[in-house]
Short mmCIF file of C-alpha atoms and ligand atoms in Angstrom, two decimals:
data_model
loop_
_atom_site.label_atom_id
_atom_site.label_comp_id
_atom_site.label_asym_id
_atom_site.label_seq_id
_atom_site.Cartn_x
_atom_site.Cartn_y
_atom_site.Cartn_z
CA UNK A 1 100.71 -125.87 148.42
CA UNK A 2 104.14 -124.42 149.12
CA UNK A 3 107.62 -125.13 150.47
CA UNK A 4 108.68 -124.97 154.16
CA UNK A 5 111.91 -123.74 155.03
CA UNK A 6 113.31 -125.57 158.70
CA UNK A 7 115.32 -121.79 159.11
CA UNK A 8 118.82 -122.09 161.42
CA UNK A 9 119.29 -120.65 164.54
CA UNK A 10 121.50 -119.62 167.83
CA UNK A 11 121.16 -118.16 170.61
CA UNK A 12 117.80 -116.94 168.57
CA UNK A 13 120.51 -115.06 166.48
CA UNK A 14 119.01 -116.75 162.54
CA UNK A 15 122.38 -118.10 161.29
CA UNK A 16 123.55 -116.90 157.36
CA UNK A 17 122.11 -120.47 156.31
CA UNK A 18 119.00 -119.66 156.97
CA UNK A 19 118.44 -116.71 154.73
CA UNK A 20 121.12 -118.52 151.80
CA UNK A 21 117.74 -121.29 152.52
CA UNK A 22 114.59 -119.01 152.34
CA UNK A 23 116.49 -117.41 149.14
CA UNK A 24 116.80 -120.81 148.08
CA UNK A 25 112.84 -122.24 148.97
CA UNK A 26 111.77 -118.91 146.70
CA UNK A 27 113.77 -120.30 143.62
CA UNK A 28 111.69 -123.03 143.74
CA UNK A 29 109.04 -121.98 144.88
CA UNK A 30 108.76 -119.31 141.62
CA UNK A 31 109.63 -122.11 139.65
CA UNK A 32 106.91 -124.43 141.15
CA UNK A 33 104.27 -121.23 141.46
CA UNK A 34 103.96 -121.23 144.94
CA UNK A 35 105.25 -119.52 147.94
CA UNK A 36 107.47 -120.14 151.14
CA UNK A 37 106.28 -121.64 154.64
CA UNK A 38 109.94 -120.36 156.49
CA UNK A 39 109.77 -122.27 160.49
CA UNK A 40 111.37 -120.95 163.27
CA UNK A 41 112.81 -122.65 166.85
CA UNK A 42 112.64 -120.19 169.27
CA UNK A 43 113.97 -117.33 167.34
CA UNK A 44 114.31 -114.05 169.18
CA UNK A 45 112.80 -111.67 165.64
CA UNK A 46 112.15 -113.39 162.42
CA UNK A 47 110.86 -109.94 160.72
CA UNK A 48 114.55 -110.90 158.44
CA UNK A 49 112.44 -113.38 156.68
CA UNK A 50 110.05 -111.21 154.46
CA UNK A 51 113.54 -110.10 153.13
CA UNK A 52 114.96 -113.18 151.89
CA UNK A 53 111.38 -114.63 149.95
CA UNK A 54 109.66 -115.96 153.15
CA UNK A 55 105.38 -114.65 152.51
CA UNK A 56 104.22 -116.48 155.79
CA UNK A 57 106.48 -117.86 159.27
CA UNK A 58 105.57 -120.57 161.97
CA UNK A 59 106.98 -119.62 164.93
CA UNK A 60 107.90 -122.71 167.27
CA UNK A 61 108.67 -120.53 171.19
CA UNK A 62 109.18 -124.52 172.88
CA UNK A 63 111.97 -124.29 175.69
CA UNK A 64 112.47 -127.75 175.29
CA UNK A 65 113.47 -127.54 172.10
CA UNK A 66 116.39 -124.47 173.47
CA UNK A 67 118.33 -127.52 172.87
CA UNK A 68 119.68 -129.11 169.86
CA UNK A 69 117.55 -132.51 169.58
CA UNK A 70 117.67 -134.18 166.54
CA UNK A 71 114.39 -136.52 167.47
CA UNK A 72 112.51 -134.10 167.66
CA UNK A 73 112.98 -131.05 165.39
CA UNK A 74 112.33 -133.43 163.14
CA UNK A 75 108.94 -134.16 164.60
CA UNK A 76 108.77 -129.88 164.49
CA UNK A 77 109.89 -129.96 160.08
CA UNK A 78 107.42 -133.06 159.49
CA UNK A 79 104.52 -131.60 161.75
CA UNK A 80 105.01 -128.34 159.93
CA UNK A 81 104.97 -130.18 156.91
CA UNK A 82 102.57 -131.86 157.16
CA UNK A 83 99.59 -128.52 158.41
CA UNK A 84 101.63 -126.19 155.89
CA UNK A 85 101.07 -129.17 152.27
CA UNK A 86 104.77 -128.26 152.19
CA UNK A 87 105.55 -130.01 148.20
CA UNK A 88 109.15 -129.69 149.01
CA UNK A 89 111.51 -129.45 152.63
CA UNK A 90 114.11 -126.95 152.47
CA UNK A 91 117.23 -128.03 155.19
CA UNK A 92 120.52 -126.96 155.04
CA UNK A 93 123.21 -129.23 155.06
CA UNK A 94 124.84 -128.45 158.21
CA UNK A 95 125.63 -131.10 160.87
CA UNK A 96 122.27 -130.78 162.83
CA UNK A 97 121.11 -130.88 159.77
CA UNK A 98 122.44 -133.69 158.27
CA UNK A 99 121.36 -135.27 161.39
CA UNK A 100 117.55 -134.72 161.02
CA UNK A 101 116.83 -134.67 157.91
CA UNK A 102 117.12 -139.19 157.09
CA UNK A 103 114.54 -138.88 160.32
CA UNK A 104 112.16 -135.92 159.17
CA UNK A 105 112.25 -138.02 155.04
CA UNK A 106 110.95 -141.43 157.13
CA UNK A 107 108.70 -139.21 158.17
CA UNK A 108 107.87 -137.70 155.43
CA UNK A 109 107.35 -140.97 153.23
CA UNK A 110 110.34 -138.14 151.47
CA UNK A 111 113.10 -138.70 149.33
CA UNK A 112 115.56 -136.75 150.84
CA UNK A 113 119.66 -134.91 148.72
CA UNK A 114 122.17 -133.73 151.10
CA UNK A 115 124.45 -130.21 149.44
CA UNK A 116 122.55 -129.57 146.95
CA UNK A 117 124.20 -126.70 144.41
CA UNK A 118 122.28 -125.49 143.10
CA UNK A 119 118.11 -124.52 141.82
CA UNK A 120 115.87 -128.14 140.19
CA UNK A 121 117.30 -127.99 137.13
CA UNK A 122 113.21 -129.86 135.86
CA UNK A 123 110.64 -129.31 139.00
CA UNK A 124 108.89 -132.79 137.23
CA UNK A 125 110.80 -134.92 137.54
CA UNK A 126 112.15 -133.06 140.54
CA UNK A 127 115.88 -133.13 139.57
CA UNK A 128 118.64 -131.62 141.61
CA UNK A 129 122.37 -131.71 141.30
CA UNK A 130 124.81 -132.01 144.74
CA UNK A 131 128.32 -132.30 145.20
CA UNK A 132 129.17 -136.43 146.41
CA UNK A 133 133.00 -137.82 146.83
CA UNK A 134 133.44 -135.05 148.91
CA UNK A 135 132.64 -132.33 146.50
CA UNK A 136 135.01 -133.86 143.46
CA UNK A 137 132.03 -134.79 141.51
CA UNK A 138 128.36 -133.47 140.76
CA UNK A 139 125.23 -135.94 140.54
CA UNK A 140 122.05 -135.03 139.37
CA UNK A 141 119.86 -137.05 140.88
CA UNK A 142 115.53 -137.25 140.83
CA UNK A 143 113.37 -137.86 144.09
CA UNK A 144 109.87 -139.75 143.02
CA UNK A 145 108.77 -139.16 145.96
CA UNK A 146 105.67 -136.86 146.88
CA UNK A 147 107.08 -135.23 149.56
CA UNK A 148 110.66 -133.55 148.65
CA UNK A 149 114.14 -132.60 150.84
CA UNK A 150 116.77 -130.70 149.66
CA UNK A 151 119.36 -130.28 151.74
CA UNK A 152 121.31 -127.64 150.62
CA UNK A 153 124.92 -126.43 150.42
CA UNK A 154 126.72 -124.40 152.45
CA UNK A 155 127.88 -120.81 149.87
CA UNK A 156 126.31 -123.06 147.34
CA UNK A 157 123.66 -120.53 146.84
CA UNK A 158 123.76 -117.06 148.52
CA UNK A 159 122.23 -114.95 149.46
CA UNK A 160 119.38 -113.23 147.90
CA UNK A 161 116.91 -110.09 148.80
CA UNK A 162 113.60 -110.69 147.50
CA UNK A 163 110.75 -109.31 149.58
CA UNK A 164 107.93 -110.51 150.47
CA UNK A 165 105.38 -109.03 152.72
CA UNK A 166 105.37 -112.23 154.86
CA UNK A 167 102.94 -113.21 158.02
CA UNK A 168 103.73 -114.45 161.29
CA UNK A 169 101.77 -118.01 162.18
CA UNK A 170 102.15 -119.81 165.89
CA UNK A 171 103.08 -122.86 165.53
CA UNK A 172 102.28 -125.22 168.31
CA UNK A 173 103.79 -129.27 167.97
CA UNK A 174 102.49 -131.34 169.38
CA UNK A 175 105.51 -132.97 171.05
CA UNK A 176 105.51 -136.47 173.04
CA UNK A 177 108.62 -138.73 175.43
CA UNK A 178 109.33 -140.17 171.67
CA UNK A 179 110.85 -136.95 170.71
CA UNK A 180 113.27 -136.61 173.72
CA UNK A 181 114.74 -140.58 173.67
CA UNK A 182 118.04 -138.97 174.63
CA UNK A 183 117.66 -134.68 175.69
CA UNK A 184 120.85 -132.53 175.30
CA UNK A 185 121.29 -130.68 178.74
CA UNK A 186 124.10 -128.48 177.43
CA UNK A 187 126.38 -127.30 175.02
CA UNK A 188 129.36 -125.27 176.42
CA UNK A 189 131.61 -124.85 173.47
CA UNK A 190 135.49 -126.16 173.66
CA UNK A 191 136.79 -122.74 172.32
CA UNK A 192 135.24 -119.49 171.39
CA UNK A 193 137.07 -118.73 168.57
CA UNK A 194 135.04 -118.89 164.45
CA UNK A 195 135.01 -122.72 163.88
CA UNK A 196 135.65 -123.81 160.40
CA UNK A 197 132.08 -124.57 159.73
CA UNK A 198 131.05 -121.54 159.83
CA UNK A 199 133.31 -119.37 158.87
CA UNK A 200 133.63 -117.14 156.13
CA UNK A 201 137.14 -116.80 156.24
CA UNK A 202 140.12 -120.15 156.68
CA UNK A 203 143.27 -119.18 156.67
CA UNK A 204 143.96 -122.78 156.76
CA UNK A 205 148.18 -123.47 157.08
CA UNK A 206 150.90 -126.93 156.34
CA UNK A 207 153.91 -128.35 156.86
CA UNK A 208 156.26 -124.78 154.91
CA UNK A 209 155.20 -123.16 158.07
CA UNK A 210 158.36 -125.56 159.66
CA UNK A 211 156.66 -125.77 163.09
CA UNK A 212 153.75 -125.39 166.07
CA UNK A 213 155.85 -122.36 166.65
CA UNK A 214 154.89 -120.39 163.52
CA UNK A 215 151.94 -119.95 164.04
CA UNK A 216 151.11 -117.08 166.10
CA UNK A 217 151.63 -115.17 162.16
CA UNK A 218 149.25 -117.26 161.29
CA UNK A 219 146.76 -116.89 165.00
CA UNK A 220 147.19 -112.96 164.04
CA UNK A 221 146.54 -113.03 160.07
CA UNK A 222 142.71 -115.56 160.83
CA UNK A 223 142.09 -113.26 163.73
CA UNK A 224 142.91 -109.88 161.76
CA UNK A 225 140.00 -111.07 159.65
CA UNK A 226 137.67 -112.43 161.83
CA UNK A 227 139.53 -115.93 160.14
CA UNK A 228 138.82 -119.61 160.84
CA UNK A 229 142.36 -121.30 161.75
CA UNK A 230 142.78 -124.20 159.66
CA UNK A 231 146.00 -127.54 158.26
CA UNK A 232 146.96 -129.94 156.43
CA UNK A 233 147.05 -132.84 157.09
CA UNK A 234 150.73 -134.00 158.29
CA UNK A 235 150.70 -131.18 161.14
CA UNK A 236 148.17 -132.52 162.85
CA UNK A 237 149.66 -135.50 162.81
CA UNK A 238 152.20 -134.34 164.28
CA UNK A 239 150.33 -132.74 167.44
CA UNK A 240 151.75 -129.14 166.16
CA UNK A 241 147.89 -128.01 165.67
CA UNK A 242 144.58 -129.72 167.42
CA UNK A 243 142.59 -132.54 165.28
CA UNK A 244 140.02 -130.02 164.72
CA UNK A 245 141.94 -127.86 162.22
CA UNK A 246 142.32 -130.48 160.05
CA UNK A 247 140.30 -130.27 156.60
CA UNK A 248 139.95 -131.77 153.82
CA UNK A 249 139.14 -135.36 152.29
CA UNK A 250 140.19 -136.98 156.00
CA UNK A 251 139.35 -134.02 158.23
CA UNK A 252 137.16 -131.35 158.07
CA UNK A 253 135.07 -129.64 154.89
CA UNK A 254 135.02 -125.97 154.03
CA UNK A 255 132.84 -124.48 151.91
CA UNK A 256 133.91 -120.20 152.81
CA UNK A 257 133.87 -118.05 151.20
CA UNK A 258 137.37 -117.26 151.33
CA UNK A 259 140.08 -120.02 151.88
CA UNK A 260 143.71 -118.93 152.57
CA UNK A 261 146.19 -121.17 152.27
CA UNK A 262 149.62 -121.08 153.45
CA UNK A 263 152.53 -123.52 153.08
CA UNK A 264 150.48 -126.11 151.53
CA UNK A 265 150.89 -128.41 148.75
CA UNK A 266 147.25 -128.87 147.69
CA UNK A 267 147.50 -131.86 148.16
CA UNK A 268 144.41 -133.48 145.94
CA UNK A 269 143.72 -134.70 149.38
CA UNK A 270 143.51 -131.72 151.31
CA UNK A 271 142.18 -129.65 147.29
CA UNK A 272 139.31 -132.82 148.61
CA UNK A 273 137.67 -131.18 150.78
CA UNK A 274 138.17 -127.40 150.87
CA UNK A 275 136.92 -127.02 146.62
CA UNK A 276 133.89 -126.15 147.64
CA UNK A 277 135.48 -122.68 149.02
CA UNK A 278 134.05 -119.84 146.70
CA UNK A 279 137.92 -118.36 146.39
CA UNK A 280 141.61 -119.94 147.20
CA UNK A 281 144.69 -117.78 147.83
CA UNK A 282 147.81 -120.01 147.78
CA UNK A 283 151.17 -117.84 149.31
CA UNK A 284 153.64 -120.67 149.16
CA UNK A 285 157.96 -120.25 148.13
CA UNK A 286 157.16 -123.06 145.26
CA UNK A 287 156.34 -121.87 141.87
CA UNK A 288 155.57 -125.46 140.77
CA UNK A 289 153.21 -125.83 144.14
CA UNK A 290 150.01 -127.51 142.71
CA UNK A 291 147.47 -126.14 144.70
CA UNK A 292 148.43 -122.20 142.70
CA UNK A 293 146.45 -124.61 139.70
CA UNK A 294 143.68 -124.88 142.07
CA UNK A 295 144.33 -121.33 142.60
CA UNK A 296 142.53 -117.73 142.41
CA UNK A 297 144.87 -115.87 144.02
CA UNK A 298 148.51 -116.91 144.54
CA UNK A 299 151.92 -115.56 145.80
CA UNK A 300 154.98 -117.44 144.91
CA UNK A 301 157.34 -115.94 148.35
CA UNK A 302 158.16 -115.83 151.90
CA UNK A 303 154.99 -117.64 153.71
CA UNK A 304 157.18 -115.28 156.17
CA UNK A 305 157.54 -112.59 155.43
CA UNK A 306 155.28 -112.28 152.51
CA UNK A 307 152.28 -112.96 156.03
CA UNK A 308 153.34 -110.42 158.52
CA UNK A 309 153.35 -107.97 155.43
CA UNK A 310 149.54 -109.02 154.94
CA UNK A 311 149.14 -108.68 158.28
CA UNK A 312 150.55 -105.46 158.68
CA UNK A 313 148.86 -104.20 155.51
CA UNK A 314 144.91 -105.95 157.10
CA UNK A 315 145.45 -103.49 160.17
CA UNK A 316 145.36 -100.34 158.67
CA UNK A 317 142.11 -100.74 157.10
P1 FAD B 401 154.08 -129.90 152.58
O1 FAD B 401 152.74 -131.68 150.90
O2 FAD B 401 155.39 -130.82 152.43
O3 FAD B 401 154.12 -128.70 151.30
C1 FAD B 401 154.32 -128.35 151.92
C2 FAD B 401 153.81 -127.23 151.32
O4 FAD B 401 154.75 -125.77 151.73
C3 FAD B 401 154.62 -127.72 149.78
O5 FAD B 401 153.73 -126.92 149.03
C4 FAD B 401 156.28 -125.74 150.33
O6 FAD B 401 156.98 -125.34 148.65
C5 FAD B 401 155.17 -125.09 150.50
N1 FAD B 401 156.23 -124.46 151.27
C6 FAD B 401 157.34 -124.48 151.92
N2 FAD B 401 158.39 -123.30 153.02
C7 FAD B 401 157.47 -122.94 152.82
C8 FAD B 401 157.84 -120.83 152.97
N3 FAD B 401 159.26 -120.20 153.51
N4 FAD B 401 156.62 -120.44 152.61
C9 FAD B 401 155.93 -120.54 151.73
N5 FAD B 401 155.39 -122.13 151.22
C10 FAD B 401 156.58 -122.81 151.84
N6 FAD B 401 146.15 -134.33 153.94
C11 FAD B 401 145.45 -133.00 153.99
O7 FAD B 401 145.67 -131.68 154.35
N7 FAD B 401 143.86 -133.55 154.60
C12 FAD B 401 143.13 -134.68 154.47
O8 FAD B 401 142.21 -134.71 154.82
C13 FAD B 401 144.70 -135.88 153.52
N8 FAD B 401 143.34 -136.37 153.78
C14 FAD B 401 144.62 -138.03 152.94
C15 FAD B 401 144.39 -139.17 153.44
C16 FAD B 401 145.04 -140.21 152.86
C17 FAD B 401 144.14 -141.70 152.08
C18 FAD B 401 146.07 -140.23 152.16
C19 FAD B 401 146.82 -141.23 152.11
C20 FAD B 401 146.57 -138.67 152.10
C21 FAD B 401 145.50 -137.63 153.01
N9 FAD B 401 145.92 -136.04 152.80
C22 FAD B 401 145.94 -135.13 153.56
C23 FAD B 401 147.95 -135.20 152.67
C24 FAD B 401 148.28 -135.24 151.61
O9 FAD B 401 148.68 -136.44 150.55
C25 FAD B 401 150.01 -135.34 151.91
O10 FAD B 401 150.96 -135.30 152.49
C26 FAD B 401 149.98 -133.14 152.79
O11 FAD B 401 147.98 -132.70 152.07
C27 FAD B 401 150.95 -132.06 153.11
O12 FAD B 401 150.69 -131.20 153.79
P2 FAD B 401 151.22 -130.15 153.07
O13 FAD B 401 150.88 -129.30 151.81
O14 FAD B 401 151.24 -129.06 154.49
O15 FAD B 401 153.11 -130.22 153.50
#
């Protein structure tokens, strides 16, 4: 019996969410009196996984898995779960994980819950809290199947160091033609900028910026902080910014550590998509703007004065 955690990597390096997922799996393992097995696919160096609580690392090395393929990856995870007799499989809630999780669930005849925010409140029945309706509510759900699959929400649990001595083992899953009914032959990044999904910090701006010509200071602030840029819906509707930057209920969800909203009123549809962010900072010249009620820190002021000063100060560090 064990807890299996799939550790996402890109170009051989683990993503931060992989460390978070191992930390979370260790929390479940401690609750259930078992240990964590981490599954790593084509990762360069898996030694770091022991730091977060993995006792064993299954290393898969297979060129056919260089590009993510939901069917093949789901099959690999299911085979590892069977080999390890996993009671719980921990995935993340990344786009790739959400794509393949139902396939893993079918293969293992397991119940699956995405967007999980906390450790299970009890192991029997196995009850997990997860966000629903684009983070507007939480649901507590029991998973009643023998094998349980949880998709951990980004930034929901945090990274917890839990030094464990991990053994490594090569794992060679059997891959068939069925696993490659579709095959990604290449992936070309549209931009080298930090993406909203991966960003620790998101700098977002709204109609208060008056026009697309004023985004230079937003880009500069984002660059200074190593942040992704985002915008409110009307801004992308008017073509001031690309649709890929639209965040909110009908746009991309944001679960960053820091979300800076500049000249955005804080409409319910905007907040619905960004309220999973840990710390929210609002810059708005209207002290009555609804966003201030949802903010951790607020600056009442003109963005055209505040943002350049902020950039200047940040550049001193
Ligand atoms: P505004 O509401 O115009 O607010 C601009 C803000 O800028 C104001 O608070 C103003 O005080 C401030 N401001 C003005 N000048 C300055 C200055 N110089 N310095 C600082 N602050 C200044 N919206 C989304 O964002 N995402 C969504 O996913 C989304 N989905 C929607 C779905 C539906 C079904 C509907 C009906 C609406 C949706 N909307 C969404 C739209 C949403 O209701 C709001 O209309 C929108 O979020 C407002 O955008 P905004 O805050 O940029 O603009």
